[in-house]
Short mmCIF file of C-alpha atoms in Angstrom, two decimals:
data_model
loop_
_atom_site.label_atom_id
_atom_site.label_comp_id
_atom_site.label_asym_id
_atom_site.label_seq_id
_atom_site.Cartn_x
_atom_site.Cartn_y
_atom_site.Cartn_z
CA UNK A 1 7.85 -3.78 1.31
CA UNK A 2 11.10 -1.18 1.36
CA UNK A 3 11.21 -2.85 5.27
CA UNK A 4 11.07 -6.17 3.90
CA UNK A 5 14.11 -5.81 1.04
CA UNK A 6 16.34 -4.03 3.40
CA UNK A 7 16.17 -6.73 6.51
CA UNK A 8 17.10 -9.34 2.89
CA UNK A 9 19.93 -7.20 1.60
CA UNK A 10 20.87 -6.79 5.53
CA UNK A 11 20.48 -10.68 5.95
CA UNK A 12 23.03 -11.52 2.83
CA UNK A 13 25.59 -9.40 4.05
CA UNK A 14 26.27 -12.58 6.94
CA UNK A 15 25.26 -15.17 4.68
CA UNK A 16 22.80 -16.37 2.65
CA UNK A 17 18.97 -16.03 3.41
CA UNK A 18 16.08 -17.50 3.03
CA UNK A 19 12.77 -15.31 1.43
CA UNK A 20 9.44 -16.64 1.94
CA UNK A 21 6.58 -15.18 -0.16
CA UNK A 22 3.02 -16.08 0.28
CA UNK A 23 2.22 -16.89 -3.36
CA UNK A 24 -1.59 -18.18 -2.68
CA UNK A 25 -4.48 -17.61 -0.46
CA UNK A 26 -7.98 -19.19 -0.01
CA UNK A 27 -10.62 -18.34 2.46
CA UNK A 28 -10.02 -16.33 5.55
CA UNK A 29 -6.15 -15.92 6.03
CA UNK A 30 -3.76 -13.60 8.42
CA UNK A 31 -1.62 -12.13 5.19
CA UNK A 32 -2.49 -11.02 1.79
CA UNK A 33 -0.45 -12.13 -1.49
CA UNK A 34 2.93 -10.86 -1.44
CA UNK A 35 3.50 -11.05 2.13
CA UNK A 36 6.73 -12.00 3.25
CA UNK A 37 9.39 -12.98 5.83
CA UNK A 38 13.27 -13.58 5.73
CA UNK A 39 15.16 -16.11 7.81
CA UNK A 40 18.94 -15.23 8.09
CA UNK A 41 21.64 -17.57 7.99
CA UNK A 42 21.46 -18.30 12.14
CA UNK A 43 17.80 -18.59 11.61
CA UNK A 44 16.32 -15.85 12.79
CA UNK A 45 13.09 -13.96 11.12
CA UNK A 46 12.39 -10.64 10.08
CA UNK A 47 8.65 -9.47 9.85
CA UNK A 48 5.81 -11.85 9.41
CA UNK A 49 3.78 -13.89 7.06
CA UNK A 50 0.95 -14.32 10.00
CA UNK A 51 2.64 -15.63 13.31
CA UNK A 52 1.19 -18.79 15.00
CA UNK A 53 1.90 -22.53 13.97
CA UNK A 54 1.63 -22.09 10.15
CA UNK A 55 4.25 -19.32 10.42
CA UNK A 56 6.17 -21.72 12.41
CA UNK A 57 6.17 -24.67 10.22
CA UNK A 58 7.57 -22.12 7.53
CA UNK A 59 10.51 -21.22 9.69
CA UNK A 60 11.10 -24.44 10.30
CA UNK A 61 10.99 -25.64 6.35
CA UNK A 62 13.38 -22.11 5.77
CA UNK A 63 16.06 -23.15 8.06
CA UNK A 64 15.90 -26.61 6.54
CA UNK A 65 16.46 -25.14 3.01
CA UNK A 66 19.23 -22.49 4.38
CA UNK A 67 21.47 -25.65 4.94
CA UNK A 68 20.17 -27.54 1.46
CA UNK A 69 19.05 -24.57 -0.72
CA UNK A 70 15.94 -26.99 -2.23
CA UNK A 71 13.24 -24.27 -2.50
CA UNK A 72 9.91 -25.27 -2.52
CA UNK A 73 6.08 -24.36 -1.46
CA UNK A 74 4.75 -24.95 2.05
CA UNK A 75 0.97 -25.37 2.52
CA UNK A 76 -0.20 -24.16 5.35
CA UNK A 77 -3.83 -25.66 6.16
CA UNK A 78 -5.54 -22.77 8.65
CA UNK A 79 -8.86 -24.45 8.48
CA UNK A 80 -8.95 -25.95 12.18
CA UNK A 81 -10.52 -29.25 10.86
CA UNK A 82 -10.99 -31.58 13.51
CA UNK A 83 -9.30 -34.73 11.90
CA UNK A 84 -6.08 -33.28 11.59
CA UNK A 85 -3.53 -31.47 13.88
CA UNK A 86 -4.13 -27.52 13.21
CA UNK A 87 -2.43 -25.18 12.30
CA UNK A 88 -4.76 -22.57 12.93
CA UNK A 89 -8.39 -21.05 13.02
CA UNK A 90 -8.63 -18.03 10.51
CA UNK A 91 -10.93 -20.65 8.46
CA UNK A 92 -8.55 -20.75 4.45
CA UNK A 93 -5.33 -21.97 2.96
CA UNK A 94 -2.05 -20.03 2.02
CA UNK A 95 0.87 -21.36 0.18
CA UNK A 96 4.33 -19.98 0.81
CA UNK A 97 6.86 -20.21 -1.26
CA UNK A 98 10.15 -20.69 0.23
CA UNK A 99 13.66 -19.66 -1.42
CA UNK A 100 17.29 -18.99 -0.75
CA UNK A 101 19.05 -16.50 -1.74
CA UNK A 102 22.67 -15.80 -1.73
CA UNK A 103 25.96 -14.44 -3.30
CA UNK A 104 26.63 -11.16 -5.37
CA UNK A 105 24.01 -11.56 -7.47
CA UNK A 106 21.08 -12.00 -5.25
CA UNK A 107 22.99 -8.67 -3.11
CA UNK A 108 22.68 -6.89 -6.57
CA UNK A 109 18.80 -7.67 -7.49
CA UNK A 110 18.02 -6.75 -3.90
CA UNK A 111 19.54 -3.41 -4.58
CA UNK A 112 17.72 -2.57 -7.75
CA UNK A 113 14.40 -3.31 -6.46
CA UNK A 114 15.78 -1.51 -3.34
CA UNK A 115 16.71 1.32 -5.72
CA UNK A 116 13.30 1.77 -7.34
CA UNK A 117 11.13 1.76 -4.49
CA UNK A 118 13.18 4.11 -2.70
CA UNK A 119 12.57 6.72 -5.79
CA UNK A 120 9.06 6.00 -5.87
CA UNK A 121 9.36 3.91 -8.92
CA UNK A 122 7.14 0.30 -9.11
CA UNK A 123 9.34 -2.89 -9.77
CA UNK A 124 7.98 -6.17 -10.82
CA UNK A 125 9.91 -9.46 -9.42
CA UNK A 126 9.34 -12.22 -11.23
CA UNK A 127 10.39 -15.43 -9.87
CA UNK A 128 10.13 -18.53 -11.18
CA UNK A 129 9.45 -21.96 -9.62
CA UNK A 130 11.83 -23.90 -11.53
CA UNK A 131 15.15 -25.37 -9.29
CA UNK A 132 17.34 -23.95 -11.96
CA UNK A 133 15.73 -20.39 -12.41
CA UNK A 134 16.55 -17.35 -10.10
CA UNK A 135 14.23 -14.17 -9.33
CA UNK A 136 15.08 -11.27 -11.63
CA UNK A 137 13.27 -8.08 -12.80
CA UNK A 138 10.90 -7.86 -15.30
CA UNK A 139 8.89 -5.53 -17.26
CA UNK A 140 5.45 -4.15 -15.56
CA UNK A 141 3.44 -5.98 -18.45
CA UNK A 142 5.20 -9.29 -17.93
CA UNK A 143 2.96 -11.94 -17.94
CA UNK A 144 3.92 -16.11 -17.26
CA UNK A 145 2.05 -19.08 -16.39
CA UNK A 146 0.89 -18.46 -12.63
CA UNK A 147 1.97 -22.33 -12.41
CA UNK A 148 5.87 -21.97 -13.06
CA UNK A 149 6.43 -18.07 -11.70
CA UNK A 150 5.10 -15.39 -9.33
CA UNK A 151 4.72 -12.62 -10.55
CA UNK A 152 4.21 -9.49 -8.41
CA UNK A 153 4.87 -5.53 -9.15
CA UNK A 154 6.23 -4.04 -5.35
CA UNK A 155 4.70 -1.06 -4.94
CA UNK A 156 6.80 1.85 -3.56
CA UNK A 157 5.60 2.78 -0.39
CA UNK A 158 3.37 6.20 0.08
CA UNK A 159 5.60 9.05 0.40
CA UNK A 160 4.59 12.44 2.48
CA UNK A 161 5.85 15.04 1.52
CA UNK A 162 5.47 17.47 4.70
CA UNK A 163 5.45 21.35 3.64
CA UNK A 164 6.32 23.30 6.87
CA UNK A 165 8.57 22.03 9.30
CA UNK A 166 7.26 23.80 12.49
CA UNK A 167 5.77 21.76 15.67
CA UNK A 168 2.83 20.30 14.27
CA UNK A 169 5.40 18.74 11.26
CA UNK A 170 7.58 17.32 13.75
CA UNK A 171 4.77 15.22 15.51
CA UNK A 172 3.62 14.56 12.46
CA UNK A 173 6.47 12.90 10.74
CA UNK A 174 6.31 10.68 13.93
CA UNK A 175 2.89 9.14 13.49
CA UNK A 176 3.53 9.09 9.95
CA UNK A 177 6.41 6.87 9.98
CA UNK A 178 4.73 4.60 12.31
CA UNK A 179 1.82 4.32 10.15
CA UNK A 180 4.07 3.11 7.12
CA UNK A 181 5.06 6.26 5.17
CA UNK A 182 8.61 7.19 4.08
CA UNK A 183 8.98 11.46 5.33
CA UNK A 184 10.40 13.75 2.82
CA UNK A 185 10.51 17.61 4.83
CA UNK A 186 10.62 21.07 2.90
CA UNK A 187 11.01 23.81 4.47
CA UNK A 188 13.82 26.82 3.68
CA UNK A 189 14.77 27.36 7.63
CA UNK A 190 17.54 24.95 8.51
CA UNK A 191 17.04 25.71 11.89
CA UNK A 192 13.81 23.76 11.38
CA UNK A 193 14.39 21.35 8.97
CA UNK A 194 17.23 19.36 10.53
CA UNK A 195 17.93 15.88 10.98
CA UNK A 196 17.70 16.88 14.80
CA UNK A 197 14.04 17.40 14.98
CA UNK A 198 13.27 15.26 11.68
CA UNK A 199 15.13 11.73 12.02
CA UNK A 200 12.30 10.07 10.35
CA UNK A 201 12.59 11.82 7.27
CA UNK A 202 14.53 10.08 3.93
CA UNK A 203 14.63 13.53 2.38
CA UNK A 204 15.11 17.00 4.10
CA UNK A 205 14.73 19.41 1.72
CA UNK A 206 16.42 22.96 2.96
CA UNK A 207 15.61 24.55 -0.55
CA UNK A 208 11.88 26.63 -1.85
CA UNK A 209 8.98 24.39 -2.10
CA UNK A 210 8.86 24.75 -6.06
CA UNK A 211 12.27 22.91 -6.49
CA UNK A 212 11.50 20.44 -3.49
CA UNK A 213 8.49 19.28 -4.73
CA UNK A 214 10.33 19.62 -8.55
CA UNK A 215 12.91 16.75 -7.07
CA UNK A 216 9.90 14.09 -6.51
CA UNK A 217 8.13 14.69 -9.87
CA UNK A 218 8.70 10.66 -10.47
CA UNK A 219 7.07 9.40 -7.23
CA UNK A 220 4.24 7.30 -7.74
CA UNK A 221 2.66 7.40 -4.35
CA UNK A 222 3.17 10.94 -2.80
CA UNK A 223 0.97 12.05 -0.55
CA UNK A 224 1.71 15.47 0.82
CA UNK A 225 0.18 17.91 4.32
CA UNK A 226 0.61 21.35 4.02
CA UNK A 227 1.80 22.38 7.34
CA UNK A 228 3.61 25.97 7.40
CA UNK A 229 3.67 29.23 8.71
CA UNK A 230 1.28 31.23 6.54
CA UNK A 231 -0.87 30.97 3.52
CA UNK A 232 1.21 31.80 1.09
CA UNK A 233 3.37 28.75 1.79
CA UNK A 234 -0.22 26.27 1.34
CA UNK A 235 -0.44 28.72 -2.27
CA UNK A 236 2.38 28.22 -3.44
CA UNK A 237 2.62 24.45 -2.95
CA UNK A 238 -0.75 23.96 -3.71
CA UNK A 239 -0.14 25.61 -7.43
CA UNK A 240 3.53 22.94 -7.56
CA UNK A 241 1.60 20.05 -6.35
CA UNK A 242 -2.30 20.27 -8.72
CA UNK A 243 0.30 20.66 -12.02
CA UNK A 244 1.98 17.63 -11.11
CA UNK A 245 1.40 15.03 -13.98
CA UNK A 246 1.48 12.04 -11.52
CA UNK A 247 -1.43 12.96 -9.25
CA UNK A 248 -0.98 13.82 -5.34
CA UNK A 249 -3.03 10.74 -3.95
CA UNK A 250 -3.47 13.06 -0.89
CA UNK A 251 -3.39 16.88 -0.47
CA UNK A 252 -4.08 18.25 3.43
CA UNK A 253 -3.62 21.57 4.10
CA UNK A 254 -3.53 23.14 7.82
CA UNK A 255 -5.66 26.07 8.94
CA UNK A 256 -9.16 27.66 9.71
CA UNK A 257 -11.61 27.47 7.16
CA UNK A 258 -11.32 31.22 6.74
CA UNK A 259 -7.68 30.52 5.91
CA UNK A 260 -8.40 27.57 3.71
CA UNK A 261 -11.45 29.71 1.56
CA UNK A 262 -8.22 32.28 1.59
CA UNK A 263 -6.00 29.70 -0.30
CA UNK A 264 -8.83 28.64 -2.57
CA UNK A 265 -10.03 32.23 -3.76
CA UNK A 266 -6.24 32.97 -4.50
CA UNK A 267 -6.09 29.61 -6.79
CA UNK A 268 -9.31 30.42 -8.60
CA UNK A 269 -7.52 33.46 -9.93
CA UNK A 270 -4.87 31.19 -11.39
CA UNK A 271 -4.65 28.76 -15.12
CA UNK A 272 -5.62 25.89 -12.69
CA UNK A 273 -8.96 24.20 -12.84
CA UNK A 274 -11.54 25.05 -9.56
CA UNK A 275 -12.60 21.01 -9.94
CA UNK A 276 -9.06 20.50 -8.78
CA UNK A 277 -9.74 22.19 -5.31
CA UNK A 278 -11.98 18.82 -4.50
CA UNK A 279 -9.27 16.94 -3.94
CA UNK A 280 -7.69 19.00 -1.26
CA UNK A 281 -8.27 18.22 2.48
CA UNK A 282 -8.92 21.38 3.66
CA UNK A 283 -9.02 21.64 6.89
CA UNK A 284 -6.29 18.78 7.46
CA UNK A 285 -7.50 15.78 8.95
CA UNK A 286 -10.50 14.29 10.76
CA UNK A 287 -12.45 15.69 13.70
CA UNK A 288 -11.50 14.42 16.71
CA UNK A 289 -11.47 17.33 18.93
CA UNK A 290 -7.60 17.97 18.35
CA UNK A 291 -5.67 20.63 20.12
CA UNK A 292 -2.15 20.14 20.52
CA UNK A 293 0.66 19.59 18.00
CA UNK A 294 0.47 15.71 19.00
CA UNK A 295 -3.10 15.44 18.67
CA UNK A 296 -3.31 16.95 15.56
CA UNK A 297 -0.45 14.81 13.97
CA UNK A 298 -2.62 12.01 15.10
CA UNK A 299 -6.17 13.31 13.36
CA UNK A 300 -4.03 14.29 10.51
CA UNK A 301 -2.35 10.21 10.76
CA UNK A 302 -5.86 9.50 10.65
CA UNK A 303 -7.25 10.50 7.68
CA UNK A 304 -4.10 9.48 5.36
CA UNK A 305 -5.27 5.90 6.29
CA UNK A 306 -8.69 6.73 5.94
CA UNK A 307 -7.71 7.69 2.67
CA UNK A 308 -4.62 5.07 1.81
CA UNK A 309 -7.08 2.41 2.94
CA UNK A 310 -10.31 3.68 1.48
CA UNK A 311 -12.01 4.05 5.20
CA UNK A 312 -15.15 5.89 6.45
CA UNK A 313 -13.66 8.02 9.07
CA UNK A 314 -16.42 7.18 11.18
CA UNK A 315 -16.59 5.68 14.97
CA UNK A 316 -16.69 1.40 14.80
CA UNK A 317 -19.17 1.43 17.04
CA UNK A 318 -21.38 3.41 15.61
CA UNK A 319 -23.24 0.88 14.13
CA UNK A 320 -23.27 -1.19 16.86
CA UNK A 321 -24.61 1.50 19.64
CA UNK A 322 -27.37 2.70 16.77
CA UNK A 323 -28.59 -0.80 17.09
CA UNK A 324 -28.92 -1.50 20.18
CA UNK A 325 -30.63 1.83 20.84
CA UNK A 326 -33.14 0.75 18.16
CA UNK A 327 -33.95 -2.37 19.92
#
């Protein structure tokens, strides 16, 4: 979503833009509610609503409207029924709304929502359907007539928060960001945390983990893996990051399970509660065999979708082969 908003506030500063929003689904579709793609003022998109025709009748409509500025809804018809010319196969229906946007004040509402999802903060765009009416924040409770708005509260994307900046850090703030995370990096060696080895990262934090994680106390959606050079490190972070009042959605900590039982039997001798220990990943990630710094940013990768995406962590096929070996 962060993605989205910058390639818009990019896209105004040539010219206006046009956003289009999927507003409406039915059936089987590419894109969920809320997905979106901007056409810039020489026509040219950013990201993707769900490729193939019906993406391709919207960027037609959007460069139409870039020259007239008449929003309005496309229907796109992904059905594949015979008697008509199709627009694709996926079997439903979505409906895209298409708008432009342009001038200082679009620039400055791009900014704000910008602005909050960047801090970890939730914004809700409302924007109405009317020729006359023009997006603008509203309050999370907001509620309107699906009919004459769209409504949506952006979700700031899932921050990790990597604690240890040695090798397996480095690889890991790699699959990270390609996996759809913003980095934030603590570790009190500037040596190691640099933008050198950490250009992923929005946040390098060259300061003691109590104050670093202290500095993201608002984020919403922080996810953190526990990656340094000695227990005391996962300890210490561990007692920051269970009295947080916003909830890690993810803990992970690195390390043998003697280490780990280490880590836990120091905690139980502290104010915090032993249930809270259940919610730490402990050894990191999933089992795949890992060995190497790369491999083991990929297991950890792994189970932060597994976890983001409420998965199973188990093989796709395993099903499958159990089947056929029943037969």
């Amino acid at each position: 979503m962060v993605t989205c908003f910058q390639q818009l506030a990019q896209a105004l500063d040539y010219g206006p833009a046009v956003l289009a929003t999927v507003v409406g689904v039915r059936g089987s579709v590419p894109r969920e509610v809320g997905a979106r793609l901007v056409v810039d003022v020489n026509g040219q998109a950013f990201n993707t609503i769900g490729g193939g025709a019906g993406e391709a009748k919207v960027l037609l409509q959007a460069r139409e409207i870039l020259k007239t500025g008449a929003k309005q809804f496309v229907e796109i018809d992904l059905s594949g029924a015979p008697q008509r010319q199709t627009q694709g196969i996926c079997g439903g229906h979505m409906r895209v709304w298409l708008e432009r946007w342009q001038g200082e004040a679009a620039k400055g509402l791009v900014q704000k929502i910008l602005q909050g999802l960047q801090a970890g903060q939730s914004v809700t765009l409302v924007t109405p359907f009317a020729q006359d009416e023009t997006p603008y924040l509203g309050e999370d409770a907001v509620q309107t007539d699906a009919a004459i708005a769209f409504v949506e509260t952006l979700q700031p994307p899932p921050t990790l928060l990597i604690v240890g900046a040695g090798h397996v850090g480095i690889q890991l703030a790699k699959v990270a960001h390609l996996i759809g995370f913003q980095i934030a990096v603590q570790d009190d060696r500037p040596e190691w945390a640099n933008a050198d080895y950490y250009p992923q990262a929005s946040q390098i934090l060259v300061e003691e983990i109590e104050a670093a994680i202290a500095s993201l106390t608002h984020h919403q959606n922080l996810y953190a893996a526990l990656v340094t050079r000695g227990y005391t490190y996962d300890l210490e972070a561990l007692q920051c990051l269970l009295k947080r009042s916003i909830p890690c959605r993810y803990i992970g900590m690195i390390g043998s399970e003697k280490r780990v039982r280490q880590v836990y039997s120091a905690i139980a001798q502290t104010v915090i509660p032993k249930e809270k220990l259940a919610a730490i990943y402990g050894p990191i990630g999933l089992d795949i065999g890992a060995l190497t710094p790369e491999e083991i940013a990929v297991s950890i990768g792994a189970e932060l979708i597994m976890v983001r995406r409420g998965g199973k962590g188990r093989s796709l096929s395993e099903r499958l082969r159990q089947s056929l070996l029943a037969d």
